[in-house]
Short mmCIF file of C-alpha atoms in Angstrom, two decimals:
data_model
loop_
_atom_site.label_atom_id
_atom_site.label_comp_id
_atom_site.label_asym_id
_atom_site.label_seq_id
_atom_site.Cartn_x
_atom_site.Cartn_y
_atom_site.Cartn_z
CA UNK A 197 93.76 87.83 76.46
CA UNK A 198 90.98 88.83 78.96
CA UNK A 199 90.34 91.94 76.63
CA UNK A 200 89.98 89.75 73.63
CA UNK A 201 87.95 87.01 74.98
CA UNK A 202 85.28 88.78 77.16
CA UNK A 203 83.59 90.58 74.21
CA UNK A 204 83.32 87.27 72.35
CA UNK A 205 81.62 85.53 75.32
CA UNK A 206 79.35 88.75 76.05
CA UNK A 207 78.47 88.25 72.30
CA UNK A 208 77.62 84.70 72.35
CA UNK A 209 75.63 85.44 75.67
CA UNK A 210 73.46 88.17 73.80
CA UNK A 211 72.96 85.70 71.13
CA UNK A 212 71.66 83.23 73.11
CA UNK A 213 69.49 85.75 74.98
CA UNK A 214 68.16 86.96 71.71
CA UNK A 215 67.44 83.64 70.46
CA UNK A 216 65.77 82.76 73.56
CA UNK A 217 63.49 85.96 73.06
CA UNK A 218 62.71 84.81 70.10
CA UNK A 219 61.69 81.57 71.05
CA UNK A 220 59.33 82.83 73.74
CA UNK A 221 57.65 84.88 71.54
CA UNK A 222 57.25 82.15 68.50
CA UNK A 223 56.46 79.21 70.96
CA UNK A 224 54.47 77.57 68.25
CA UNK A 225 57.45 77.31 65.66
CA UNK A 226 57.50 73.64 64.46
CA UNK A 227 59.90 71.39 66.41
CA UNK A 228 62.82 69.91 63.69
CA UNK A 229 61.37 66.30 64.33
CA UNK A 230 57.81 67.18 63.71
CA UNK A 231 55.75 67.35 61.10
CA UNK A 232 53.20 70.15 60.75
CA UNK A 233 49.65 69.55 61.68
CA UNK A 234 46.93 70.60 59.23
CA UNK A 235 43.47 71.38 60.25
CA UNK A 236 40.84 68.57 59.13
CA UNK A 237 37.87 70.80 59.61
CA UNK A 238 36.90 68.98 62.79
CA UNK A 239 38.73 71.61 65.18
CA UNK A 240 41.64 70.08 65.79
CA UNK A 241 45.15 69.57 63.69
CA UNK A 242 46.25 66.08 62.07
CA UNK A 243 49.25 65.09 60.56
CA UNK A 244 49.73 66.49 57.26
CA UNK A 245 48.16 64.00 54.48
CA UNK A 246 50.68 61.17 53.50
CA UNK A 247 50.35 62.67 49.72
CA UNK A 248 49.44 66.33 49.65
CA UNK A 249 47.74 67.41 46.45
CA UNK A 250 50.13 70.47 45.99
CA UNK A 251 53.60 69.42 47.62
CA UNK A 252 55.36 66.51 49.28
CA UNK A 253 54.97 63.40 51.51
CA UNK A 254 55.24 65.56 54.60
CA UNK A 255 51.91 67.71 53.67
CA UNK A 256 54.06 70.63 53.01
CA UNK A 257 53.95 72.26 49.51
CA UNK A 258 56.68 72.30 47.20
CA UNK A 259 57.40 76.00 47.86
CA UNK A 260 57.57 78.27 51.06
CA UNK A 261 59.25 77.90 54.37
CA UNK A 262 57.25 75.80 56.96
CA UNK A 263 59.49 76.77 59.61
CA UNK A 264 57.97 80.16 60.74
CA UNK A 265 60.33 82.39 62.93
CA UNK A 266 56.85 84.13 63.94
CA UNK A 267 55.18 81.10 65.33
CA UNK A 268 53.36 80.76 62.34
CA UNK A 269 54.52 79.14 58.94
CA UNK A 270 53.35 79.39 55.16
CA UNK A 271 52.72 76.08 53.29
CA UNK A 272 52.90 77.34 49.79
CA UNK A 273 49.23 77.87 49.02
CA UNK A 274 47.47 80.92 47.73
CA UNK A 275 46.52 84.06 49.74
CA UNK A 276 43.83 86.58 48.91
CA UNK A 277 45.73 89.27 47.46
CA UNK A 278 44.97 93.02 46.51
CA UNK A 279 41.33 94.05 47.79
CA UNK A 280 39.12 91.59 49.67
CA UNK A 281 35.79 91.58 48.77
CA UNK A 282 33.18 90.35 51.33
CA UNK A 283 29.84 89.46 50.64
CA UNK A 284 27.01 88.83 53.10
CA UNK A 285 24.38 86.42 52.72
CA UNK A 286 21.41 86.66 55.55
CA UNK A 287 19.88 83.34 56.10
CA UNK A 288 16.75 82.95 58.16
CA UNK A 289 15.00 85.87 59.52
CA UNK A 290 16.57 89.41 60.16
CA UNK A 291 13.53 91.30 60.04
CA UNK A 292 14.07 94.21 62.45
CA UNK A 293 17.35 93.04 63.56
CA UNK A 294 19.96 95.92 64.26
CA UNK A 295 22.71 93.29 63.25
CA UNK A 296 22.30 94.00 59.45
CA UNK A 297 23.38 97.32 60.19
CA UNK A 298 25.96 96.60 62.69
CA UNK A 299 27.79 93.90 60.68
CA UNK A 300 27.69 95.87 57.52
CA UNK A 301 29.35 98.78 59.09
CA UNK A 302 32.06 96.45 60.30
CA UNK A 303 32.61 94.97 56.66
CA UNK A 304 32.51 98.38 55.42
CA UNK A 305 35.18 99.92 58.06
CA UNK A 306 37.67 96.90 58.48
CA UNK A 307 39.49 97.98 55.51
CA UNK A 308 42.47 100.43 56.27
CA UNK A 309 42.22 99.68 59.66
CA UNK A 310 44.91 99.24 61.98
CA UNK A 311 43.40 96.11 63.11
CA UNK A 312 43.28 94.64 59.52
CA UNK A 313 46.68 95.91 58.78
CA UNK A 314 47.85 93.05 60.61
CA UNK A 315 47.26 90.76 57.59
CA UNK A 316 49.56 92.78 55.93
CA UNK A 317 52.38 90.81 57.63
CA UNK A 318 51.36 87.89 55.74
CA UNK A 319 52.68 87.02 52.18
CA UNK A 320 52.81 84.43 49.37
CA UNK A 321 55.72 82.40 47.75
CA UNK A 322 56.60 85.70 45.78
CA UNK A 323 56.71 87.90 48.82
CA UNK A 324 53.35 89.75 47.89
CA UNK A 325 51.89 90.95 50.84
CA UNK A 326 48.47 90.77 51.79
CA UNK A 327 46.79 94.20 51.17
CA UNK A 328 44.86 96.34 53.77
CA UNK A 329 41.84 96.75 51.70
CA UNK A 330 38.30 95.67 52.16
CA UNK A 331 35.25 95.98 50.19
CA UNK A 332 31.92 95.36 51.18
CA UNK A 333 30.51 94.13 47.79
CA UNK A 334 27.01 93.36 48.70
CA UNK A 335 24.65 91.20 50.45
CA UNK A 336 21.51 88.87 49.66
CA UNK A 337 18.70 86.99 51.71
CA UNK A 338 17.79 83.65 51.71
CA UNK A 339 14.47 82.51 53.47
CA UNK A 340 15.30 79.44 54.97
CA UNK A 341 16.00 77.36 51.62
CA UNK A 342 17.70 74.78 53.47
CA UNK A 343 15.66 74.56 56.67
CA UNK A 344 16.78 75.44 60.19
CA UNK A 345 19.26 72.65 60.81
CA UNK A 346 22.09 73.23 58.29
CA UNK A 347 24.64 70.55 57.35
CA UNK A 348 27.92 71.65 55.79
CA UNK A 349 26.70 70.54 52.53
CA UNK A 350 23.67 72.85 52.71
CA UNK A 351 25.81 75.76 53.75
CA UNK A 352 27.59 75.34 50.54
CA UNK A 353 24.51 75.33 48.60
CA UNK A 354 23.07 78.40 50.24
CA UNK A 355 26.44 80.22 48.50
CA UNK A 356 26.22 78.26 45.53
CA UNK A 357 22.40 79.42 44.90
CA UNK A 358 23.28 82.84 45.80
CA UNK A 359 25.80 82.96 43.23
CA UNK A 360 24.26 80.65 40.47
CA UNK A 361 21.09 83.14 40.70
CA UNK A 362 23.10 85.81 40.47
CA UNK A 363 21.85 87.65 43.68
CA UNK A 364 25.49 88.24 44.20
CA UNK A 365 28.19 88.26 42.20
CA UNK A 366 30.66 85.39 41.23
CA UNK A 367 33.85 86.74 43.06
CA UNK A 368 37.05 84.62 43.32
CA UNK A 369 38.81 87.52 45.62
CA UNK A 370 36.11 87.56 47.96
CA UNK A 371 34.59 85.68 51.24
CA UNK A 372 31.29 85.05 51.36
CA UNK A 373 29.54 84.78 54.71
CA UNK A 374 26.60 82.99 55.48
CA UNK A 375 25.03 84.75 58.71
CA UNK A 376 22.07 82.61 60.32
CA UNK A 377 19.56 84.18 62.28
CA UNK A 378 19.12 82.88 65.83
CA UNK A 379 16.48 80.12 64.98
CA UNK A 380 18.92 78.35 62.63
CA UNK A 381 21.82 75.81 63.83
CA UNK A 382 24.61 73.91 61.91
CA UNK A 383 24.58 70.52 62.86
CA UNK A 384 28.48 69.68 62.34
CA UNK A 385 29.27 71.29 65.75
CA UNK A 386 27.93 75.04 66.16
CA UNK A 387 27.76 75.89 69.64
CA UNK A 388 29.75 72.93 71.04
CA UNK A 389 33.02 72.78 68.76
CA UNK A 390 32.99 76.11 66.92
CA UNK A 391 31.19 79.45 66.24
CA UNK A 392 32.15 79.83 62.77
CA UNK A 393 34.29 78.27 59.88
CA UNK A 394 35.97 79.16 56.78
CA UNK A 395 36.55 76.96 53.86
CA UNK A 396 36.23 77.03 49.95
CA UNK A 397 35.01 75.05 47.41
CA UNK A 398 34.30 75.10 43.53
CA UNK A 399 31.04 76.70 43.02
CA UNK A 400 29.78 77.84 39.10
CA UNK A 401 33.22 76.26 38.05
CA UNK A 402 35.26 78.55 40.24
CA UNK A 403 37.39 78.45 43.70
CA UNK A 404 34.79 80.38 46.01
CA UNK A 405 35.98 80.90 49.49
CA UNK A 406 33.04 81.07 51.97
CA UNK A 407 32.40 80.94 55.39
CA UNK A 408 29.55 80.05 58.05
CA UNK A 409 28.88 82.47 60.87
CA UNK A 410 26.17 81.40 63.45
CA UNK A 411 24.08 83.35 65.82
CA UNK A 412 25.42 83.46 69.43
CA UNK A 413 22.31 84.26 70.74
CA UNK A 414 21.60 80.62 70.38
CA UNK A 415 24.70 79.82 72.67
CA UNK A 416 25.99 82.85 74.78
CA UNK A 417 28.32 80.96 76.96
CA UNK A 418 29.90 79.33 74.14
CA UNK A 419 30.06 82.03 71.41
CA UNK A 420 29.69 85.31 73.32
CA UNK A 421 32.54 86.99 75.30
CA UNK A 422 29.75 89.19 76.80
CA UNK A 423 26.11 89.19 77.60
CA UNK A 424 25.95 93.04 76.44
CA UNK A 425 27.45 94.35 73.42
CA UNK A 426 28.93 97.80 72.87
CA UNK A 427 26.27 98.36 69.94
CA UNK A 428 23.32 96.99 72.20
CA UNK A 429 23.05 93.59 70.32
CA UNK A 430 24.85 90.89 72.00
CA UNK A 431 24.36 88.39 69.09
CA UNK A 432 25.52 90.83 66.50
CA UNK A 433 28.47 92.04 68.79
CA UNK A 434 29.51 88.30 68.95
CA UNK A 435 29.22 88.08 65.45
CA UNK A 436 31.45 90.82 64.70
CA UNK A 437 34.28 88.90 66.46
CA UNK A 438 33.60 86.10 64.55
CA UNK A 439 33.34 87.40 61.02
CA UNK A 440 36.74 89.28 61.94
CA UNK A 441 38.05 85.84 62.92
CA UNK A 442 37.05 83.99 59.87
CA UNK A 443 38.03 86.75 57.50
CA UNK A 444 41.47 87.41 58.45
CA UNK A 445 41.72 83.34 58.07
CA UNK A 446 40.10 83.31 54.92
CA UNK A 447 42.64 85.98 53.66
CA UNK A 448 45.57 84.21 54.61
CA UNK A 449 44.58 80.75 54.52
CA UNK A 450 41.62 80.51 51.73
CA UNK A 451 42.27 77.26 50.40
CA UNK A 452 43.77 75.69 53.82
CA UNK A 453 47.19 75.53 52.66
CA UNK A 454 48.76 78.72 53.14
CA UNK A 455 49.41 80.03 57.01
CA UNK A 456 49.10 77.96 59.72
CA UNK A 457 51.22 76.62 62.55
CA UNK A 458 52.27 73.19 63.55
CA UNK A 459 49.25 72.74 65.45
CA UNK A 460 47.07 73.39 62.67
CA UNK A 461 46.00 76.65 64.02
CA UNK A 462 45.68 79.69 61.45
CA UNK A 463 46.61 83.21 62.54
CA UNK A 464 43.20 84.15 64.43
CA UNK A 465 43.20 80.79 66.40
CA UNK A 466 46.31 81.71 67.96
CA UNK A 467 44.74 84.65 69.68
CA UNK A 468 40.94 83.25 69.90
CA UNK A 469 39.01 84.75 72.76
CA UNK A 470 41.92 87.12 73.80
CA UNK A 471 40.81 91.14 73.60
CA UNK A 472 44.07 92.88 74.76
CA UNK A 473 43.37 96.08 76.26
CA UNK A 474 39.42 97.21 76.55
CA UNK A 475 37.39 100.38 77.32
CA UNK A 476 33.91 101.16 77.88
CA UNK A 477 31.26 101.94 75.64
CA UNK A 478 27.88 101.71 76.00
CA UNK A 479 27.99 99.74 79.23
CA UNK A 480 29.90 97.06 77.50
CA UNK A 481 33.60 96.02 76.75
CA UNK A 482 35.20 97.36 73.40
CA UNK A 483 38.41 97.13 72.12
CA UNK A 484 38.47 98.36 68.80
CA UNK A 485 36.59 101.55 67.01
CA UNK A 486 35.60 101.18 63.08
CA UNK A 487 34.07 103.85 61.79
CA UNK A 488 31.50 105.47 64.19
CA UNK A 489 31.05 102.13 65.97
CA UNK A 490 32.96 100.43 68.74
CA UNK A 491 33.53 96.57 68.66
CA UNK A 492 34.96 93.87 71.00
CA UNK A 493 36.84 91.90 68.58
CA UNK A 494 39.40 89.18 69.29
CA UNK A 495 43.04 90.00 68.42
CA UNK A 496 45.02 88.66 65.57
CA UNK A 497 48.40 87.21 65.06
CA UNK A 498 51.03 89.69 63.80
CA UNK A 499 53.58 87.87 61.73
CA UNK A 500 56.53 90.05 62.58
CA UNK A 501 58.84 90.58 65.61
CA UNK A 502 58.79 87.13 66.75
CA UNK A 503 54.88 86.94 66.74
CA UNK A 504 52.26 88.43 69.01
CA UNK A 505 48.49 89.12 69.58
CA UNK A 506 47.45 92.23 68.98
CA UNK A 507 44.23 94.51 67.88
CA UNK A 508 46.56 96.86 65.42
CA UNK A 509 49.59 97.11 63.72
CA UNK B 80 93.77 78.23 82.07
CA UNK B 81 95.95 75.29 82.92
CA UNK B 82 98.79 75.16 80.55
CA UNK B 83 101.28 73.07 82.40
CA UNK B 84 102.95 70.11 80.71
CA UNK B 85 100.39 67.07 80.79
CA UNK B 86 97.46 69.02 81.49
CA UNK B 87 94.45 69.11 78.65
CA UNK B 88 95.68 72.41 77.27
CA UNK B 89 99.39 71.81 77.32
CA UNK B 90 99.43 71.81 73.39
CA UNK B 91 98.86 75.29 72.93
CA UNK B 92 102.30 75.90 73.95
CA UNK B 93 102.91 74.85 70.52
CA UNK B 94 101.47 77.96 69.02
CA UNK B 95 104.35 80.39 68.56
CA UNK B 96 102.44 83.46 67.67
CA UNK B 97 99.41 85.08 69.19
CA UNK B 98 97.09 84.91 66.12
CA UNK B 99 97.41 81.10 66.36
CA UNK B 100 96.83 81.39 70.05
CA UNK B 101 93.77 83.62 69.38
CA UNK B 102 92.56 81.02 66.77
CA UNK B 103 92.28 78.23 69.47
CA UNK B 104 90.59 80.49 71.89
CA UNK B 105 88.04 81.48 69.34
CA UNK B 106 87.35 78.03 68.72
CA UNK B 107 86.76 77.44 72.39
CA UNK B 108 84.27 80.47 72.68
CA UNK B 109 82.38 79.06 69.67
CA UNK B 110 82.26 75.55 71.29
CA UNK B 111 81.24 77.24 74.50
CA UNK B 112 78.61 79.07 72.37
CA UNK B 113 77.42 75.83 70.91
CA UNK B 114 76.98 74.09 74.18
CA UNK B 115 74.83 77.12 75.33
CA UNK B 116 72.52 77.18 72.42
CA UNK B 117 72.17 73.51 72.69
CA UNK B 118 71.03 73.53 76.46
CA UNK B 119 68.92 76.55 75.68
CA UNK B 120 67.16 74.74 72.56
CA UNK B 121 66.55 71.57 74.92
CA UNK B 122 65.19 73.75 77.66
CA UNK B 123 63.00 75.81 75.47
CA UNK B 124 61.52 72.94 73.62
CA UNK B 125 60.57 71.38 76.81
CA UNK B 126 59.07 74.55 78.16
CA UNK B 127 57.05 74.52 74.89
CA UNK B 128 55.49 71.14 75.21
CA UNK B 129 54.75 71.99 78.59
CA UNK B 130 53.32 75.46 78.25
CA UNK B 131 50.62 74.32 74.99
CA UNK B 132 49.77 70.78 76.87
CA UNK B 133 47.89 69.81 73.95
CA UNK B 134 46.97 70.08 70.28
CA UNK B 135 43.21 71.32 70.49
CA UNK B 136 42.92 74.71 68.65
CA UNK B 137 40.75 76.87 70.81
CA UNK B 138 37.09 77.44 69.23
CA UNK B 139 34.31 78.20 71.18
CA UNK B 140 34.80 79.88 74.35
CA UNK B 141 34.08 77.01 76.34
CA UNK B 142 36.19 74.65 74.39
CA UNK B 143 38.88 76.77 75.13
CA UNK B 144 37.98 77.07 79.05
CA UNK B 145 37.74 73.09 79.35
CA UNK B 146 40.80 72.61 77.50
CA UNK B 147 42.60 74.49 80.07
CA UNK B 148 40.72 72.71 82.83
CA UNK B 149 41.59 69.02 81.46
CA UNK B 150 45.34 70.41 80.96
CA UNK B 151 45.56 71.70 84.30
CA UNK B 152 43.96 68.12 85.66
CA UNK B 153 46.54 66.51 83.53
CA UNK B 154 49.58 68.86 84.73
CA UNK B 155 48.66 68.13 88.46
CA UNK B 156 48.87 64.28 87.61
CA UNK B 157 51.82 64.48 85.97
CA UNK B 158 53.33 66.40 88.86
CA UNK B 159 52.32 63.88 91.37
CA UNK B 160 50.53 66.74 93.23
CA UNK B 161 47.23 64.90 94.90
CA UNK B 162 46.05 68.13 96.41
CA UNK B 163 45.95 69.46 93.18
CA UNK B 164 44.03 66.65 91.50
CA UNK B 165 41.43 66.86 94.17
CA UNK B 166 40.48 70.57 93.96
CA UNK B 167 39.51 69.48 90.46
CA UNK B 168 37.36 66.78 91.41
CA UNK B 169 33.97 66.61 93.50
CA UNK B 170 33.71 64.50 96.41
CA UNK B 171 32.02 61.69 94.55
CA UNK B 172 33.79 61.56 91.61
CA UNK B 173 33.89 58.09 89.74
CA UNK B 174 35.02 56.85 86.36
CA UNK B 175 33.21 54.34 84.35
CA UNK B 176 34.68 52.40 81.49
CA UNK B 177 32.72 50.80 78.67
CA UNK B 178 34.32 47.30 79.38
CA UNK B 179 32.82 47.40 82.74
CA UNK B 180 29.95 49.66 82.85
CA UNK B 181 28.24 48.68 86.29
CA UNK B 182 31.57 48.72 88.10
CA UNK B 183 32.84 52.12 88.52
CA UNK B 184 36.47 53.04 89.63
CA UNK B 185 35.96 55.17 92.84
CA UNK B 186 37.57 58.28 93.49
CA UNK B 187 40.13 57.16 95.87
CA UNK B 188 41.71 54.22 93.65
CA UNK B 189 41.44 56.58 90.42
CA UNK B 190 43.30 58.98 92.42
CA UNK B 191 45.88 56.42 93.91
CA UNK B 192 46.49 54.75 90.39
CA UNK B 193 46.97 58.38 88.82
CA UNK B 194 49.62 59.26 91.45
CA UNK B 195 51.35 55.89 90.88
CA UNK B 196 51.59 56.29 87.17
CA UNK B 197 51.78 60.12 86.86
CA UNK B 198 50.19 59.53 83.51
CA UNK B 199 47.12 61.53 82.60
CA UNK B 200 46.79 59.99 78.93
CA UNK B 201 47.64 61.46 75.63
CA UNK B 202 47.04 64.48 73.95
CA UNK B 203 43.59 65.54 73.68
CA UNK B 204 41.90 66.25 70.58
CA UNK B 205 38.28 66.85 69.09
CA UNK B 206 36.71 68.59 71.98
CA UNK B 207 33.20 69.55 72.46
CA UNK B 208 31.51 70.97 75.02
CA UNK B 209 27.72 70.70 75.71
CA UNK B 210 26.70 73.54 78.46
CA UNK B 211 23.43 71.98 80.10
CA UNK B 212 23.18 75.03 82.95
CA UNK B 213 25.40 73.98 85.59
CA UNK B 214 26.79 70.95 84.19
CA UNK B 215 29.30 70.70 81.08
CA UNK B 216 29.49 67.73 79.00
CA UNK B 217 33.03 67.50 77.47
CA UNK B 218 33.82 65.02 74.93
CA UNK B 219 37.29 64.51 73.45
CA UNK B 220 39.65 61.79 72.12
CA UNK B 221 43.14 60.97 73.82
CA UNK B 222 45.67 59.62 71.44
CA UNK B 223 45.44 58.23 68.16
CA UNK B 224 45.17 55.21 66.35
CA UNK B 225 44.20 51.82 67.92
CA UNK B 226 44.77 53.05 71.51
CA UNK B 227 42.97 56.02 71.21
CA UNK B 228 40.43 56.41 74.16
CA UNK B 229 37.02 58.29 73.86
CA UNK B 230 36.59 60.34 77.01
CA UNK B 231 33.57 61.93 78.05
CA UNK B 232 33.95 64.21 81.17
CA UNK B 233 30.94 65.78 82.95
CA UNK B 234 32.07 68.82 84.92
CA UNK B 235 29.97 70.30 87.52
CA UNK B 236 29.75 73.85 88.39
CA UNK B 237 31.11 74.91 91.76
CA UNK B 238 31.23 78.37 93.64
CA UNK B 239 33.69 79.95 91.46
CA UNK B 240 35.28 76.71 89.66
CA UNK B 241 34.06 73.71 87.78
CA UNK B 242 34.86 70.13 89.41
CA UNK B 243 34.84 66.94 87.32
CA UNK B 244 32.26 64.74 88.67
CA UNK B 245 32.21 61.63 86.26
CA UNK B 246 34.54 60.49 83.64
CA UNK B 247 33.32 57.90 80.84
CA UNK B 248 35.99 56.38 79.00
CA UNK B 249 36.19 53.61 76.34
CA UNK B 250 38.10 52.85 73.34
CA UNK B 251 37.61 55.39 70.74
CA UNK B 252 37.02 52.30 68.16
CA UNK B 253 36.60 52.80 64.42
CA UNK B 254 33.89 54.93 62.15
CA UNK B 255 33.07 51.61 60.59
CA UNK B 256 31.92 50.00 63.90
CA UNK B 257 28.28 49.95 63.98
CA UNK B 258 26.95 52.11 66.45
CA UNK B 259 22.96 52.83 66.19
CA UNK B 260 22.07 55.82 65.12
CA UNK B 261 25.36 56.63 63.26
CA UNK B 262 25.33 55.19 59.25
CA UNK B 263 24.99 55.83 55.75
CA UNK B 264 22.99 58.96 56.12
CA UNK B 265 25.73 60.74 57.81
CA UNK B 266 26.73 63.86 55.38
CA UNK B 267 30.29 64.02 53.94
CA UNK B 268 32.64 66.34 56.14
CA UNK B 269 33.44 69.32 54.02
CA UNK B 270 36.92 70.49 54.89
CA UNK B 271 36.65 73.57 56.89
CA UNK B 272 38.66 75.49 59.68
CA UNK B 273 37.24 77.11 62.47
#
């Protein structure tokens, strides 16, 4: 009898250990007795809307699995699939600032990298995965058309103006980044609550995904990981990490109803301000090399193997 | 295993062939596994709640840092560890409440009450941090609904750490409450994620 029961007990113990390991890795999986939180745009999660526009009363869309085994859950919304196009709108005064080349190089070299490949672990309701393909599609400038203290609405106006005036193409498979110079602030919490954000809106009749990226030189202690950057421009180097953060969130949760955990955290939120193994580059810390440049970019959440933060996949 | 008459397992004697006996043993093993899994699930759930300690997504570096500070303070209070709490307070810490702004709660009384109740307050949300070079103004809401409290903590930079110097606390109220300076000109909030 011993020879028959022992293997079963051992198997049961192993099952428990494995289950424990999965739980440890994916500690943010929703509890059964708790609805998911959804971000409210103010920096924290709230209970899902009583009547979600695309789903049931729990704020969960009609399809998708809200209980993610990897610590993050799919809520039924669309993702950006295929090649993701990136547009920059340089707002304010960027004359003579090396940020324009540092950040353009970033957008040019993110696609195909091990870093962006992390996003291929995310998929939609048809099991179509995000592609490791990013195309830098162009840029434009905006000479303070909305002043130096921008509301959320004014930031959307900056994007709308760039599209409606054909300074950039209208592209629903893109993320438009409004990059502000150091003399510009955003009045809804830049430097005190956030360093950047992403959202979507109807612009020229289409669902346009866009992001705000403030210049961390306004508040180094809040939005820069280090006072010197690997590319010799602390503000631009700080923005590189924030752009990466918002891009991976915009791709996996473009309409704010796809991938996030029970606390409302999207993939990059779960690894914010963590960098993993670093090395020295030009007197600063770096952790990723893209093209010919080194960057210090925060890690992203891998939606596999229980879930974990990484700089590559 | 006790199979004597009258024992809880005496019925096993009724099984007349080995397969039936193994069926019973399998059931017991399965039950044992379920109990173990339930125990694991309960402990894992508790550990999860303890480890995360709040519902505030990290946004700026300072928000992340002071979320950890507030979590450490709350954990020390829950643990009933006065030494750990005191390490996070300045010597002249006080709390001021909106209902009695001119009558601060002194450090010793605040600490005594916290150690008695071991209730640091509900989950923190909506944190903002203003860095004023040596002092950080940390604002947030504890709890939700009518019992929500709006807290403003003033943390002072120490040699290698931050210490809580002043806590201002009052009912969070509602957006409809007339506050000078806030009103019809407040722009609509566009839903966005950080």
